Amino acid sequence: MTVTSLHDPAHREALWELEAAFDRGDLISVFGRCSVSYEGRAASDLGSGDRLLLLKPDGAALVHTDEGQKPVNWQPPGSEHRAAVREGRLRVTSVRETPEETLRVHFSDVQQLSAMSVTGGRDLELHGSEEDLRTRILERPDLIEAGFEPIGTEHPSNAGPIDVFGVDADGTPVVVELKRRRVGPDAVGQLARYVRAIREELGTEGSSVAEPETEGSSMANPPDDADTTRVRGMLVAPSVTERAAERLADRGFEHVALEPTPAE
Amino acid sequence: MTVTSLHDPAHREALWELEAAFDRGDLISVFGRCSVSYEGRAASDLGSGDRLLLLKPDGAALVHTDEGQKPVNWQPPGSEHRAAVREGRLRVTSVRETPEETLRVHFSDVQQLSAMSVTGGRDLELHGSEEDLRTRILERPDLIEAGFEPIGTEHPSNAGPIDVFGVDADGTPVVVELKRRRVGPDAVGQLARYVRAIREELGTEGSSVAEPETEGSSMANPPDDADTTRVRGMLVAPSVTERAAERLADRGFEHVALEPTPAE
DNA sequence: AATTCCATCTCGACT
DNA sequence: AGTCGAGGTGGAATT
């Protein structure tokens, strides 16, 4: 028997089955009228209503209503589930530490309880990720620009690992930041930190004062002036928002439109 | 009857019940052996295994295994669920547009199907958010620093709305960025953009070139030099990471340790 | 519909 | 355990 199911159980019955399911390491679902409270990283209270409580053997707990992709309340994996009957009502509690947080679900009515034993199948294969984009560029560097040569990926710098580091046809260093989807201004800031780190490392730029970040100063580095552009910054993403484009232009960076997977 | 449940149904039976439940607008759970494939913003494939499929009347679909807080596969609210039997097997498909994406769940075995009618209770009350932090500061500005006076919240600037804008005891403008929890370097970049925008707006700073972002330049603005510090940047958060602290110091910004809710 | 930013983000990798 | 960055991030507010 891989699924045990109780219909409209008494709270005591539900408790027994729940504890047996905990022991078996089953995936458990409880549907019924309940109130929920959470306290930990934040705090919340949810009045009485019909909800589905999912209890996983790895300690995760999810409270779902009839809408939304996210649970209204939850507890991360690693929590410990406990159940009890107080005042004739089923209470489920899920607690974890570091950080300490507690989820409490108090049922006034249990309409169904199911315990399911789960086996196999965790081999998810995901395509179209940032890693796919990196692979694509390493296989065809000309997608960035003719003559581009990758030197390394996850290239270490003071500002953290650079997605792709390389040189262009003129031998000028190029810092490449990859994003799998359309990006906002935040990505430009990230690219700027990497470029700055490499400029400092290579001791380029006339003075110790690097590229000003001022949005007002439209001192975009002209691409033909090698003296002030000895390190190029390149954002590779399917597209960029308008504000991101502005920030790119302000800093003299470039955008290359590229999808993580080839267009069909 | 608010819960309908089928044990080890034939695939045809499951289909009938599924379609009836769609019509009723029920919350549906299907547990059984299945394979899952997704195509849309990315693409993924998941081999055969025991999983719980949750179908919500708002169009959300969730595929859960025995571990993890997040579903292994899902479809956002607004999708349309369809079910069919092909080659004697139950197939559930969930499709949405803009962006176009499809989730397909093929069952080889249905162990349980439940349809639940959900009513009421969506009045979640959440505490400890960034908004709570803002409220707390407005009620007690001295928590920032003695003499601090808030002028406005969500104060408009070229770089976007500033969490709290105010002046200190000397009348110097103060840009305050709020974070409800420990922050990394990204928050400092955000604060920097706001401060720069205000400096430009007020036309302060000796030249049109604003504060350089160079990490090497340890030109922290001394707090007693009013000429170069006519706009102060302040990061209010419970704590900051080490790298964030460095970037704060580089730019002459300050950190005020404050929780979104008062310590008990 | 697109953009922006918060989130009890979650998750994984690395230190 | 803490930090950092990716994510099919999700979700809400705003434009």
XYZ file of C-alpha atoms (C1' of nucleotides) in Angstrom:
558
model
C 0.000 0.000 0.000
C 1.668 3.223 -1.073
C -1.142 5.645 -0.298
C -3.100 5.823 2.925
C -6.070 8.106 2.968
C -8.551 9.134 5.630
C -11.856 10.855 4.935
C -13.276 13.181 7.560
C -11.255 11.510 10.298
C -11.686 12.333 13.960
C -8.829 14.520 15.135
C -7.401 11.653 17.162
C -7.488 9.345 14.145
C -5.750 11.982 12.079
C -3.074 12.316 14.727
C -2.352 8.572 14.769
C -2.090 8.373 11.026
C 0.039 11.497 10.913
C 2.542 10.104 13.379
C 2.687 6.788 11.551
C 3.328 8.675 8.314
C 6.096 10.707 9.947
C 7.743 7.430 10.921
C 7.405 5.992 7.431
C 8.904 9.120 5.894
C 5.834 9.691 3.760
C 4.787 12.739 1.842
C 1.679 13.954 3.672
C -1.207 16.135 2.652
C -3.862 17.402 5.038
C -6.896 19.277 3.783
C -9.257 21.033 6.129
C -10.320 24.199 7.884
C -7.471 25.693 9.826
C -5.768 28.833 11.069
C -2.068 29.382 10.546
C 0.547 31.394 12.342
C 4.209 31.866 11.612
C 6.952 33.435 13.649
C 10.620 33.630 12.751
C 12.322 35.724 10.087
C 9.047 37.616 9.975
C 5.698 36.968 11.632
C 2.241 36.420 10.228
C -1.236 35.333 11.134
C -3.855 33.772 8.938
C -7.445 33.350 10.064
C -9.617 30.320 9.607
C -10.112 28.918 6.112
C -9.881 25.788 3.955
C -6.292 24.991 3.039
C -4.033 22.190 1.971
C -1.082 21.447 4.223
C 1.806 19.552 2.637
C 4.362 17.963 4.945
C 7.504 16.540 3.371
C 9.841 14.006 4.942
C 12.757 16.405 4.465
C 11.116 18.851 6.867
C 9.489 21.192 4.377
C 5.946 22.359 5.128
C 3.665 24.191 2.710
C 0.249 25.745 3.291
C -1.603 26.248 0.022
C -4.877 28.008 -0.699
C -6.842 27.831 -3.933
C -4.721 30.498 -5.550
C -1.160 31.561 -6.112
C 1.954 29.720 -7.024
C 3.599 30.307 -3.673
C 2.240 28.829 -0.451
C 0.590 31.403 1.843
C 2.728 30.060 4.643
C 5.572 27.612 4.714
C 8.558 26.217 6.519
C 11.870 25.375 4.820
C 13.373 21.873 4.532
C 15.216 20.844 7.685
C 12.354 21.709 9.978
C 10.896 19.172 12.348
C 7.220 18.349 12.107
C 5.190 17.546 15.193
C 1.520 16.867 15.702
C -0.750 16.852 18.717
C -4.382 17.107 19.717
C -5.229 19.986 22.057
C -8.752 20.761 23.111
C -9.922 18.022 20.796
C -8.332 19.673 17.737
C -5.430 18.599 15.568
C -2.429 20.898 15.748
C 0.567 20.549 13.479
C 3.751 22.421 14.298
C 6.900 22.694 12.242
C 10.007 24.118 13.869
C 13.503 24.821 12.692
C 16.544 26.500 14.211
C 19.202 28.837 12.761
C 17.227 30.851 12.251
C 14.621 29.836 14.756
C 11.200 29.857 13.188
C 7.933 28.132 13.837
C 4.869 27.365 11.767
C 1.664 26.426 13.557
C -1.404 25.015 11.838
C -4.504 24.545 13.971
C -7.296 22.525 12.408
C -10.899 22.949 13.399
C -11.909 20.361 10.813
C -9.893 17.734 8.940
C -11.548 16.755 5.681
C -8.870 14.542 4.273
C -5.480 13.217 5.208
C -3.262 11.335 2.779
C 0.135 9.774 3.296
C 2.098 8.833 0.204
C 5.351 6.968 -0.120
C 7.488 8.530 -2.805
C 10.208 6.826 -4.796
C 12.591 7.771 -7.552
C 12.913 10.317 -10.279
C 14.946 13.357 -9.302
C 16.922 13.622 -12.516
C 15.752 17.019 -13.686
C 17.407 18.286 -16.809
C 17.114 22.006 -17.365
C 18.040 23.801 -20.569
C 18.380 27.465 -21.422
C 20.348 28.449 -18.327
C 23.200 30.924 -18.002
C 25.553 27.965 -18.208
C 24.090 27.095 -21.606
C 24.821 30.636 -22.703
C 28.427 30.320 -21.530
C 28.835 27.003 -23.344
C 27.434 28.531 -26.484
C 29.933 31.387 -26.393
C 32.907 29.135 -25.744
C 31.934 27.033 -28.736
C 31.367 30.036 -30.971
C 33.272 33.080 -29.650
C 32.467 34.971 -32.841
C 28.908 35.321 -31.546
C 30.337 37.961 -29.205
C 32.292 39.655 -31.950
C 34.675 38.684 -34.734
C 38.111 37.979 -33.330
C 36.999 37.586 -29.722
C 39.015 34.990 -27.820
C 37.878 33.640 -24.473
C 40.687 33.252 -21.921
C 38.723 31.781 -19.055
C 35.359 31.412 -17.345
C 34.595 32.230 -13.727
C 37.802 34.261 -13.982
C 38.766 35.377 -10.452
C 38.827 39.088 -9.606
C 38.633 41.280 -6.523
C 34.975 41.838 -7.286
C 34.234 38.131 -7.633
C 34.326 35.631 -10.499
C 33.913 37.057 -14.017
C 31.599 35.005 -16.235
C 33.843 35.131 -19.298
C 37.156 36.915 -19.589
C 38.896 37.303 -22.943
C 40.576 39.561 -25.477
C 39.297 41.170 -28.641
C 40.923 41.197 -32.069
C 43.230 44.043 -30.931
C 44.302 42.169 -27.833
C 42.269 44.466 -25.555
C 40.942 42.678 -22.461
C 37.196 42.102 -22.470
C 35.050 41.487 -19.405
C 31.866 39.641 -20.325
C 28.850 39.408 -18.032
C 26.214 36.852 -19.001
C 22.495 36.995 -18.343
C 20.051 34.403 -19.562
C 17.215 36.888 -19.949
C 16.411 40.558 -20.411
C 18.256 42.549 -17.789
C 17.696 45.698 -15.773
C 20.170 48.275 -14.433
C 21.467 46.037 -11.659
C 23.427 43.892 -14.091
C 25.294 46.960 -15.350
C 26.461 47.680 -11.816
C 27.741 44.153 -11.550
C 29.616 44.462 -14.849
C 31.049 47.827 -13.732
C 32.530 46.290 -10.597
C 34.216 43.555 -12.597
C 35.624 45.989 -15.161
C 36.907 48.248 -12.404
C 38.560 45.314 -10.674
C 40.340 44.279 -13.872
C 41.398 47.863 -14.635
C 42.934 48.154 -11.198
C 44.573 44.785 -11.546
C 46.119 45.698 -14.882
C 46.990 49.194 -13.663
C 45.331 50.773 -16.634
C 43.593 54.150 -16.581
C 45.729 57.301 -16.427
C 45.036 58.031 -12.749
C 44.145 56.027 -9.698
C 40.668 57.463 -9.918
C 38.634 55.126 -12.062
C 35.636 55.681 -14.258
C 33.237 58.066 -12.534
C 29.788 56.615 -12.148
C 28.035 59.919 -12.607
C 24.992 59.496 -14.744
C 25.098 63.173 -15.705
C 28.595 62.970 -17.129
C 28.027 61.511 -20.550
C 31.733 60.722 -20.891
C 31.151 57.467 -22.700
C 34.507 56.049 -23.636
C 34.815 56.248 -27.400
C 35.594 52.740 -28.633
C 38.420 53.998 -30.840
C 40.358 55.576 -27.975
C 42.474 52.694 -26.755
C 44.135 54.780 -24.024
C 41.017 55.161 -21.921
C 39.403 51.860 -22.931
C 42.036 49.265 -22.302
C 39.417 47.065 -20.664
C 36.078 46.621 -22.388
C 32.878 45.715 -20.589
C 30.338 43.642 -22.397
C 26.875 42.583 -21.301
C 25.615 39.514 -23.134
C 21.873 39.019 -22.759
C 18.829 38.546 -24.981
C 17.973 42.222 -24.439
C 18.288 45.103 -21.977
C 15.795 47.535 -20.472
C 15.993 51.181 -21.482
C 17.462 52.303 -18.200
C 20.055 49.559 -18.375
C 20.970 50.745 -21.878
C 21.480 54.267 -20.515
C 23.788 53.060 -17.788
C 25.697 50.944 -20.286
C 26.183 53.974 -22.539
C 27.230 56.182 -19.602
C 30.035 53.802 -18.791
C 31.056 53.043 -22.335
C 29.997 49.427 -22.095
C 28.485 47.367 -24.846
C 25.530 45.031 -25.216
C 25.518 41.903 -27.323
C 22.110 40.408 -27.974
C 22.306 36.647 -27.547
C 19.913 33.939 -26.384
C 21.035 31.068 -24.142
C 19.852 28.661 -26.808
C 20.045 29.101 -30.581
C 16.869 30.358 -32.248
C 15.041 27.539 -33.967
C -19.543 16.989 -0.121
C -16.473 19.203 -0.212
C -13.848 16.566 -0.946
C -14.010 13.955 -3.659
C -11.333 11.341 -3.645
C -10.477 8.447 -5.942
C -8.161 5.607 -4.968
C -6.208 3.865 -7.710
C -8.687 5.004 -10.359
C -8.561 3.850 -13.933
C -7.116 6.568 -16.137
C -10.546 7.161 -17.701
C -12.138 7.533 -14.283
C -9.456 9.957 -13.274
C -10.093 11.976 -16.420
C -13.819 12.260 -15.734
C -13.297 13.349 -12.174
C -10.588 15.778 -13.221
C -12.840 17.467 -15.744
C -15.696 17.666 -13.261
C -13.332 19.235 -10.743
C -12.124 21.773 -13.319
C -15.749 22.771 -13.827
C -16.393 23.087 -10.101
C -13.283 25.238 -9.654
C -11.823 22.813 -7.143
C -8.329 22.574 -5.807
C -7.030 19.298 -7.221
C -4.247 16.971 -6.170
C -3.087 14.011 -8.206
C -0.541 11.598 -6.831
C 1.083 8.947 -8.987
C 3.951 7.877 -11.177
C 4.568 10.361 -13.947
C 7.060 12.053 -16.193
C 7.125 15.814 -16.591
C 8.295 18.133 -19.317
C 8.327 21.893 -19.511
C 8.978 24.257 -22.355
C 8.785 28.015 -22.270
C 11.102 30.500 -20.590
C 13.495 27.569 -20.370
C 13.030 23.873 -21.051
C 13.311 20.830 -18.829
C 12.632 17.128 -18.699
C 11.981 14.959 -15.708
C 11.934 11.173 -15.937
C 9.417 8.844 -14.362
C 8.843 9.012 -10.622
C 6.214 9.375 -7.879
C 5.058 12.962 -7.562
C 2.202 15.080 -6.362
C 0.561 17.323 -8.931
C -1.409 20.256 -7.572
C -3.824 22.029 -9.897
C -5.381 25.268 -8.716
C -8.522 26.881 -10.091
C -6.573 30.096 -10.772
C -4.437 28.214 -13.280
C -1.397 27.491 -11.133
C 0.132 24.018 -11.400
C 2.759 22.568 -9.069
C 4.681 19.317 -9.299
C 6.128 18.321 -5.937
C 8.486 15.516 -5.011
C 9.259 14.326 -1.490
C 11.819 17.041 -0.967
C 12.377 20.739 -1.382
C 10.267 23.763 -0.709
C 9.966 24.621 -4.372
C 8.107 22.424 -6.851
C 10.391 20.594 -9.310
C 8.191 21.904 -12.089
C 5.326 24.335 -12.170
C 3.132 26.652 -14.147
C 2.174 30.168 -12.991
C -1.407 31.282 -12.211
C -3.308 32.225 -15.342
C -2.468 29.034 -17.151
C -5.154 26.782 -18.531
C -5.323 23.182 -17.385
C -6.395 20.439 -19.739
C -6.572 16.698 -19.306
C -6.848 13.803 -21.722
C -6.242 10.095 -21.984
C -3.792 9.061 -24.710
C -2.678 5.490 -25.184
C -4.680 4.612 -22.098
C -2.737 7.025 -19.902
C -3.784 10.213 -18.186
C -2.065 13.326 -19.489
C -2.410 16.698 -17.861
C -1.268 19.786 -19.727
C -1.084 23.343 -18.463
C -0.541 26.146 -20.960
C -0.171 29.867 -20.657
C 0.672 32.675 -23.060
C 2.818 35.815 -22.745
C 5.182 34.224 -22.376
C 4.075 31.041 -24.036
C 4.967 28.088 -21.881
C 3.665 24.578 -21.462
C 3.832 22.010 -18.705
C 3.070 18.400 -19.522
C 2.546 15.671 -16.936
C 2.151 12.130 -18.212
C 0.936 9.577 -15.705
C 1.710 5.887 -16.015
C -0.112 5.239 -12.765
C -2.589 7.340 -10.784
C -2.631 6.359 -7.119
C -4.916 9.037 -5.801
C -6.920 11.934 -7.072
C -8.597 14.443 -4.776
C -10.750 17.419 -5.582
C -11.343 19.929 -2.800
C -13.623 22.935 -2.726
C -11.901 25.790 -0.960
C -13.621 28.688 0.777
C -12.531 31.736 2.644
C -9.598 32.934 4.650
C -7.120 34.947 2.643
C -6.558 37.649 5.247
C -2.854 37.170 5.811
C -1.220 39.649 8.143
C 2.539 39.867 7.843
C 4.848 41.648 10.258
C 8.555 42.497 10.168
C 8.703 43.825 6.610
C 10.674 46.742 5.220
C 7.537 48.806 5.614
C 7.538 48.066 9.331
C 11.101 49.334 9.462
C 10.082 52.560 7.725
C 7.140 53.037 10.080
C 9.411 52.494 13.032
C 11.846 55.176 11.840
C 9.122 57.713 11.151
C 7.790 57.206 14.660
C 11.218 57.442 16.241
C 13.659 59.302 13.962
C 16.242 59.391 16.773
C 16.811 55.681 16.131
C 18.728 56.825 13.031
C 20.635 59.479 14.925
C 19.919 62.299 17.355
C 18.454 65.262 15.496
C 17.538 63.370 12.349
C 14.372 64.664 10.729
C 12.557 62.704 8.000
C 11.302 64.849 5.116
C 9.578 62.186 3.066
C 9.361 58.528 2.169
C 9.563 57.078 -1.329
C 11.142 60.433 -2.154
C 11.411 60.704 -5.958
C 14.849 60.943 -7.585
C 16.413 60.288 -10.964
C 17.614 56.961 -9.662
C 14.197 55.967 -8.369
C 12.292 56.408 -5.108
C 14.413 56.912 -1.985
C 13.178 54.947 1.037
C 13.566 57.812 3.508
C 14.910 61.274 2.764
C 15.660 63.722 5.556
C 18.116 66.113 7.168
C 20.482 65.704 10.101
C 20.931 68.046 13.075
C 23.152 70.331 10.915
C 20.582 70.491 8.154
C 22.651 68.257 5.871
C 20.515 66.133 3.538
C 20.490 62.440 4.395
C 19.604 59.634 2.002
C 18.431 56.559 3.901
C 18.187 53.128 2.332
C 16.250 50.510 4.298
C 16.773 46.773 4.339
C 14.821 44.439 6.552
C 17.721 42.027 6.978
C 21.490 41.670 6.711
C 22.632 43.084 3.399
C 25.361 42.383 0.854
C 27.253 44.745 -1.471
C 24.352 45.234 -3.868
C 22.489 47.452 -1.399
C 25.479 49.819 -1.228
C 25.335 50.259 -5.000
C 21.672 51.122 -4.714
C 22.369 53.680 -1.980
C 25.224 55.138 -4.057
C 22.918 55.746 -6.997
C 20.406 57.558 -4.809
C 23.072 59.721 -3.156
C 24.556 60.583 -6.529
C 21.142 61.530 -7.866
C 20.509 63.839 -4.903
C 23.987 65.388 -5.160
C 23.358 66.149 -8.799
C 19.933 67.496 -8.034
C 21.277 69.803 -5.333
C 24.327 70.703 -7.423
C 26.653 69.970 -4.536
C 30.196 68.611 -4.882
C 32.964 70.896 -6.164
C 32.892 69.588 -9.752
C 30.374 67.993 -12.007
C 32.240 64.743 -11.538
C 30.722 62.973 -8.601
C 32.192 60.628 -6.059
C 34.439 58.102 -7.811
C 33.430 54.541 -7.189
C 36.994 53.256 -7.103
C 37.412 50.739 -4.344
C 41.139 51.509 -4.175
C 40.577 55.170 -3.354
C 40.066 55.203 0.401
C 38.760 58.787 0.198
C 36.086 58.253 2.789
C 34.438 61.576 3.389
C 35.364 62.718 6.886
C 32.120 63.467 8.713
C 33.458 66.856 9.881
C 34.159 68.136 6.369
C 30.858 69.674 5.383
C 32.145 70.835 1.975
C 32.562 67.334 0.533
C 29.721 65.721 2.480
C 26.717 67.832 1.758
C 24.645 64.706 1.169
C 25.013 61.779 3.553
C 24.238 58.190 2.615
C 22.935 55.909 5.276
C 22.169 52.211 5.125
C 19.728 51.091 7.786
C 19.696 47.325 8.255
C 20.102 44.797 11.041
C 23.681 44.181 9.878
C 25.940 44.220 6.798
C 28.335 41.703 5.246
C 32.048 42.420 5.340
C 32.240 43.297 1.668
C 29.271 45.597 2.031
C 31.020 47.304 4.956
C 34.081 47.854 2.751
C 32.055 49.412 -0.007
C 30.239 51.606 2.513
C 33.571 52.830 3.911
C 34.977 53.452 0.412
C 32.130 55.779 -0.336
C 31.946 57.456 3.024
C 28.530 56.045 3.787
C 27.271 54.976 7.160
C 25.490 51.963 8.575
C 22.873 52.123 11.289
C 22.007 48.791 12.900
C 18.255 48.538 13.279
C 15.722 45.721 13.217
C 12.343 46.042 11.460
C 10.673 45.243 14.773
C 11.799 46.282 18.258
C 13.768 43.669 20.199
C 11.584 42.038 22.831
C 2.138 45.073 -20.862
C 6.752 46.412 -19.249
C 9.665 47.948 -15.440
C 11.304 47.989 -10.890
C 12.217 46.177 -6.454
C 11.032 43.393 -2.222
C 11.015 38.581 -0.440
C 10.040 34.461 5.847
C 12.799 34.875 -1.477
C 14.887 29.460 -2.490
C 18.781 27.031 -4.006
C 23.387 25.747 -4.867
C 28.316 26.550 -4.614
C 32.024 27.989 -2.275
C 34.714 29.665 1.799
C 27.603 28.478 9.198
C 28.096 32.640 6.354
C 28.454 34.754 1.808
C 27.423 35.326 -2.902
C 24.894 35.151 -7.113
C 21.333 32.666 -10.225
C 16.458 31.871 -10.848
C 11.488 29.219 -15.712
C 12.770 33.417 -9.473
C 7.281 35.072 -7.626
C 4.618 39.013 -6.456
C 3.125 43.813 -5.954
C 3.167 48.489 -7.170
C 3.809 51.754 -10.601
C 4.074 53.579 -15.280
